[in-house]
Structures are given as structure tokens and as C-alpha cells.
Amino acid sequence: MSILSRERNAESGFSEVAFGYTGNIRMRNRKIAILLSGRGSNFMAIYEAIRRGDLDAEICCVISNIADAGGILRAREWGLQTIYIPSRGVERTAYDRMLIEALRPFDPAVVCMAGFMRILSPEFIAAFPSRVMNIHPSLLPAFPGLHAQRQALQYGVKISGCTVHLADEGMDTGPIVMQRAVEVLDGDTEESLSERILEQEHDVYWRAIASTLSQETMRID
Ligand code: GRF
């Protein structure tokens, strides 16, 4: 098997084609799967970017590990395909296998964690190589983990922000796709800083997805 990546020519699609090859050729699609656990404002911002025509993609499914997460309720209202996979009491590898099984039929080009409060197993990452994205409310590698905005304030940094990255099996680690800086203001509280960072998250995530999707990959198996 070989994997060829090339830039898409804006006018004519791919500037090169592979021929004389008998294997299966699978073009990468533009389907996004969303994983979330909470209010889902990042998911909603991605949905809005698609609706406005800024992001040429389609949300193929929204999966939540929390039954009444705001994000999955909204996705249902919008008529998107939603899947609830409860995680309470389920061991990580077993849970991630269920996630993989749920996602596979959709064949997503990217899997976007949008406030999905779980660390993914190596098996999950291997099932969707370089296709899992995450957003985190700090300038990684600073302040990974929970309460990143609180950590930034406690440290006393003057600039924080948010990061979209490809996820690996670590916590908030993996290659950075895009970042946005946000100034920490005198008198900022965790809430006020979080709010300004979130505003940037909503604008940067869909752009990072667009950039990732534009790295079109033609796979020859
Ligand atoms: C965001 O701050 C995101 O960076 C972090 O979790 C939060 C999710 O917020 N990973 P929302 O559910 O998208 O509103």
C-alpha cells in the first residue's frame, strides 16, 4: 500500500492522477465526525461555518458519552445523526472499541473532539491516523489538562489562547494545526478569560478543519 498526498489544484482538482494501478483508490471525503461531552459550542460554531458556506464539509455524526450534553441535544434538533455511547463504568479500551465501531460506517475524513472529556486510547488513534483533531483553551504545550484558563491565570502569563492540534494518545498533545493568542487582561477572572478564548476557538476550529481537509490524500491500497 502506498499513500500519496498532494495539494489540490483549485481549478482542476488533482493536478496529477495515478494510473496503471490496479488497487483500490479511495479519495478522502469531507465528512466530519464530532465527539463531545458538554454544551457543544465548538460543534455549533463548526456547524454554523458549514451553513454559512465558509467550511466545505458535512457533519456525518455527533457522538456523545453524556446523554443530555447540550451539544447532542442541539444536534438532534438540527436533524443530524446522533449517537449516545455511555462511558460510565466502561473501561477505556472497551469504550474506544465501541467508538471505533460506531464511527467506521461513516468513514469520516476527520474526527473532531469538541469538548470530549476523555483521553483516546492508542487503538483509537491508530484507527483514524492523523485524522483526530482536538481544541484546547491554551497555547499548547503550556497548560494541558483541565482548567487551562485557570492554570494560565495562576501562572501569571500575559498571553494565553487556544490550540487546534491533531490528537495522539497523550493528554492535549500532538502536532499543532493552528493557534490563536489572547491577551490576559488585568482583572481577568477565569470566566472572562475563558469567554474571550472561546470566541477565538469558535473562529479557529473550522479554519483548522478546512486546512486539514485541504491536505487531500489519495490512498492507493
Ligand atoms: C472548550 O474550551 C474546548 O477548548 C475544551 O473544552 C471546551 C468545550 O466547550 N476542549 P464547548 O463544549 O465546545 O462549548
Coordinates of C-alpha atoms and ligand atoms in Angstrom, one line a residue:
M1 CA 0.0 0.0 0.0
S2 CA 1.2 3.5 -0.7
I3 CA -0.1 6.8 0.5
L4 CA 0.3 9.8 -1.8
S5 CA -0.6 13.3 -0.5
R6 CA -0.8 16.2 -2.8
E7 CA -2.2 19.7 -2.9
R8 CA -5.5 20.1 -4.7
N9 CA -5.3 22.4 -7.7
A10 CA -8.0 24.9 -7.1
E11 CA -9.4 24.8 -10.7
S12 CA -8.9 21.4 -12.0
G13 CA -8.9 19.2 -8.9
F14 CA -5.8 17.0 -8.6
S15 CA -3.1 18.1 -10.9
E16 CA -1.8 14.5 -11.2
V17 CA -3.5 11.2 -11.3
A18 CA -2.1 7.8 -10.7
F19 CA -2.8 5.3 -13.5
G20 CA -1.7 1.9 -14.4
Y21 CA -2.5 0.9 -10.9
T22 CA -4.9 -1.9 -10.2
G23 CA -5.5 -1.4 -6.4
N24 CA -8.4 0.4 -4.8
I25 CA -8.3 4.1 -5.0
R26 CA -10.1 5.9 -2.2
M27 CA -10.5 9.7 -2.3
R28 CA -10.7 11.3 1.0
N29 CA -14.1 12.7 1.6
R30 CA -15.2 15.9 3.5
K31 CA -17.1 14.2 6.3
I32 CA -16.6 15.4 9.9
A33 CA -17.5 13.3 12.9
I34 CA -17.9 15.2 16.2
L35 CA -17.2 13.8 19.7
L36 CA -18.5 15.9 22.6
S37 CA -19.4 15.7 26.2
G38 CA -20.8 19.1 27.1
R39 CA -22.5 22.2 25.9
G40 CA -21.1 21.9 22.4
S41 CA -20.4 25.5 21.5
N42 CA -17.4 24.5 19.3
F43 CA -19.5 21.9 17.5
M44 CA -22.2 24.6 16.9
A45 CA -19.6 27.0 15.5
I46 CA -18.4 24.3 13.1
Y47 CA -22.0 23.7 12.1
E48 CA -22.5 27.4 11.5
A49 CA -19.3 27.7 9.4
I50 CA -20.6 24.9 7.2
R51 CA -24.1 26.5 7.0
R52 CA -22.5 29.9 6.1
G53 CA -20.5 28.2 3.3
D54 CA -17.2 29.1 4.9
L55 CA -16.3 25.4 5.5
D56 CA -16.9 23.0 2.7
A57 CA -17.7 19.9 4.8
E58 CA -20.5 17.8 6.2
I59 CA -21.1 16.7 9.7
C60 CA -21.8 12.9 9.4
C61 CA -22.4 12.2 13.1
V62 CA -22.3 13.7 16.5
I63 CA -21.3 11.2 19.3
S64 CA -21.6 11.9 23.0
N65 CA -20.8 10.0 26.1
I66 CA -23.2 12.1 28.1
A67 CA -26.9 11.6 27.4
D68 CA -28.1 15.1 28.0
A69 CA -25.0 17.0 26.8
G70 CA -26.2 20.3 25.3
G71 CA -24.3 19.6 22.1
I72 CA -26.0 16.3 21.3
L73 CA -29.4 17.7 22.2
R74 CA -28.8 20.5 19.7
A75 CA -27.5 18.2 17.0
R76 CA -30.7 16.1 17.4
E77 CA -32.8 19.3 17.0
W78 CA -30.9 20.1 13.8
G79 CA -31.6 16.6 12.5
L80 CA -28.0 15.4 12.5
Q81 CA -27.2 11.8 13.0
T82 CA -26.5 11.5 16.8
I83 CA -25.1 8.6 18.8
Y84 CA -25.0 8.3 22.5
I85 CA -22.4 5.8 23.9
P86 CA -22.4 5.9 27.7
S87 CA -19.0 5.8 29.2
R88 CA -19.7 5.5 32.9
G89 CA -18.1 2.3 34.2
V90 CA -16.7 1.3 30.9
E91 CA -13.0 0.6 30.6
R92 CA -11.2 2.9 28.2
T93 CA -10.1 0.3 25.6
A94 CA -13.5 -1.3 25.5
Y95 CA -15.2 2.2 25.2
D96 CA -12.9 3.2 22.4
R97 CA -13.6 0.0 20.5
M98 CA -17.3 0.9 20.7
L99 CA -16.5 4.4 19.4
I100 CA -14.4 2.9 16.5
E101 CA -17.3 0.6 15.6
A102 CA -19.8 3.5 15.7
L103 CA -17.6 5.7 13.6
R104 CA -16.3 3.3 10.9
P105 CA -19.5 3.1 8.8
F106 CA -19.3 6.9 8.4
D107 CA -15.8 6.8 7.1
P108 CA -15.0 10.3 8.4
A109 CA -12.2 12.3 6.9
V110 CA -11.7 13.9 10.3
V111 CA -12.9 13.1 13.8
C112 CA -13.2 16.3 15.9
M113 CA -13.1 16.3 19.6
A114 CA -15.1 19.3 20.7
G115 CA -15.2 19.3 24.5
F116 CA -14.9 15.5 24.6
M117 CA -13.8 14.9 28.1
R118 CA -11.8 11.7 27.5
I119 CA -8.3 10.7 26.5
L120 CA -8.4 8.4 23.5
S121 CA -6.6 5.1 23.5
P122 CA -3.7 4.3 21.2
E123 CA -6.1 1.8 19.4
F124 CA -8.5 4.6 18.6
I125 CA -5.7 6.9 17.3
A126 CA -4.4 4.1 15.2
A127 CA -7.9 3.5 13.7
F128 CA -8.0 7.1 12.4
P129 CA -4.4 8.0 11.8
S130 CA -3.7 11.8 11.6
R131 CA -7.4 12.3 11.4
V132 CA -8.4 13.1 15.0
M133 CA -8.4 16.8 15.9
N134 CA -8.8 18.5 19.3
I135 CA -9.2 22.0 20.5
H136 CA -7.7 23.2 23.8
P137 CA -8.1 26.5 25.6
S138 CA -4.4 27.4 26.0
L139 CA -1.3 27.8 23.8
L140 CA -0.1 24.3 24.0
P141 CA 2.3 22.8 25.1
A142 CA 1.5 25.2 28.0
F143 CA -1.3 24.3 30.4
P144 CA -2.6 20.9 29.1
G145 CA -5.4 19.2 31.0
L146 CA -8.3 20.5 32.9
H147 CA -8.9 24.2 33.8
A148 CA -6.3 25.5 31.3
Q149 CA -7.6 29.1 31.7
R150 CA -7.3 28.9 35.5
Q151 CA -3.8 27.4 35.2
A152 CA -2.8 30.4 32.9
L153 CA -4.1 32.9 35.4
Q154 CA -2.4 31.2 38.3
Y155 CA 0.9 31.1 36.4
G156 CA 0.5 34.8 35.6
V157 CA 1.1 34.6 31.8
K158 CA 0.3 37.7 29.9
I159 CA -0.7 35.9 26.7
S160 CA -2.8 32.7 26.5
G161 CA -5.1 31.5 23.8
C162 CA -6.2 28.3 22.1
T163 CA -4.8 25.5 20.1
V164 CA -6.2 23.1 17.5
H165 CA -4.0 20.0 17.1
L166 CA -4.0 16.5 15.8
A167 CA -4.6 14.3 18.8
D168 CA -2.3 11.5 19.8
E169 CA -2.7 9.2 22.8
G170 CA -1.4 11.8 25.2
M171 CA -3.4 14.5 27.0
D172 CA -3.6 17.5 24.8
T173 CA -0.5 16.5 22.8
G174 CA 0.1 16.0 19.1
P175 CA 1.1 18.2 16.1
I176 CA -0.3 21.7 16.2
V177 CA -2.5 22.8 13.3
M178 CA -3.4 26.4 14.4
Q179 CA -3.2 28.6 17.4
R180 CA -4.7 31.9 18.4
A181 CA -3.2 34.2 21.0
V182 CA -5.5 36.0 23.5
E183 CA -4.1 38.7 25.8
V184 CA -4.7 38.2 29.5
L185 CA -6.0 41.5 30.9
D186 CA -5.6 43.0 34.4
G187 CA -8.5 41.9 36.5
D188 CA -9.4 38.9 34.3
T189 CA -11.2 36.1 36.0
E190 CA -11.3 32.5 34.8
E191 CA -14.8 33.3 33.4
S192 CA -13.8 36.5 31.5
L193 CA -10.6 34.9 30.1
S194 CA -12.5 31.7 29.1
E195 CA -15.1 33.8 27.3
R196 CA -12.5 35.6 25.2
I197 CA -10.6 32.5 24.4
L198 CA -13.9 30.7 23.5
E199 CA -14.6 33.4 21.0
Q200 CA -11.3 32.6 19.2
E201 CA -11.9 28.9 19.5
H202 CA -15.1 29.3 17.5
D203 CA -13.3 31.1 14.7
V204 CA -10.1 28.9 14.6
Y205 CA -11.5 25.4 14.8
W206 CA -13.4 25.4 11.5
R207 CA -10.4 27.1 9.8
A208 CA -8.1 24.3 11.1
I209 CA -10.5 21.7 9.9
A210 CA -10.6 23.4 6.4
S211 CA -6.8 23.4 6.4
T212 CA -6.7 19.7 7.4
L213 CA -9.3 18.7 4.8
S214 CA -7.4 20.6 2.1
Q215 CA -4.4 18.3 2.6
E216 CA -6.3 15.9 0.3
T217 CA -4.9 12.4 0.4
M218 CA -5.3 9.9 -2.3
R219 CA -4.8 6.4 -0.9
I220 CA -3.8 3.5 -3.1
D221 CA -4.3 0.2 -1.3
Ligands
GRF1 C1 -13.6 24.3 25.1 O1 -13.0 25.3 25.9 C2 -12.5 23.4 24.4 O2 -11.4 24.1 24.2 C3 -12.2 22.4 25.5 O3 -13.5 22.1 26.1 C4 -14.3 23.3 25.9 C5 -15.6 22.8 25.2 O4 -16.5 23.8 25.1 N1 -11.6 21.2 24.9 P1 -17.8 23.5 24.2 O5 -18.5 22.3 24.7 O6 -17.3 23.3 22.8 O7 -18.7 24.7 24.4

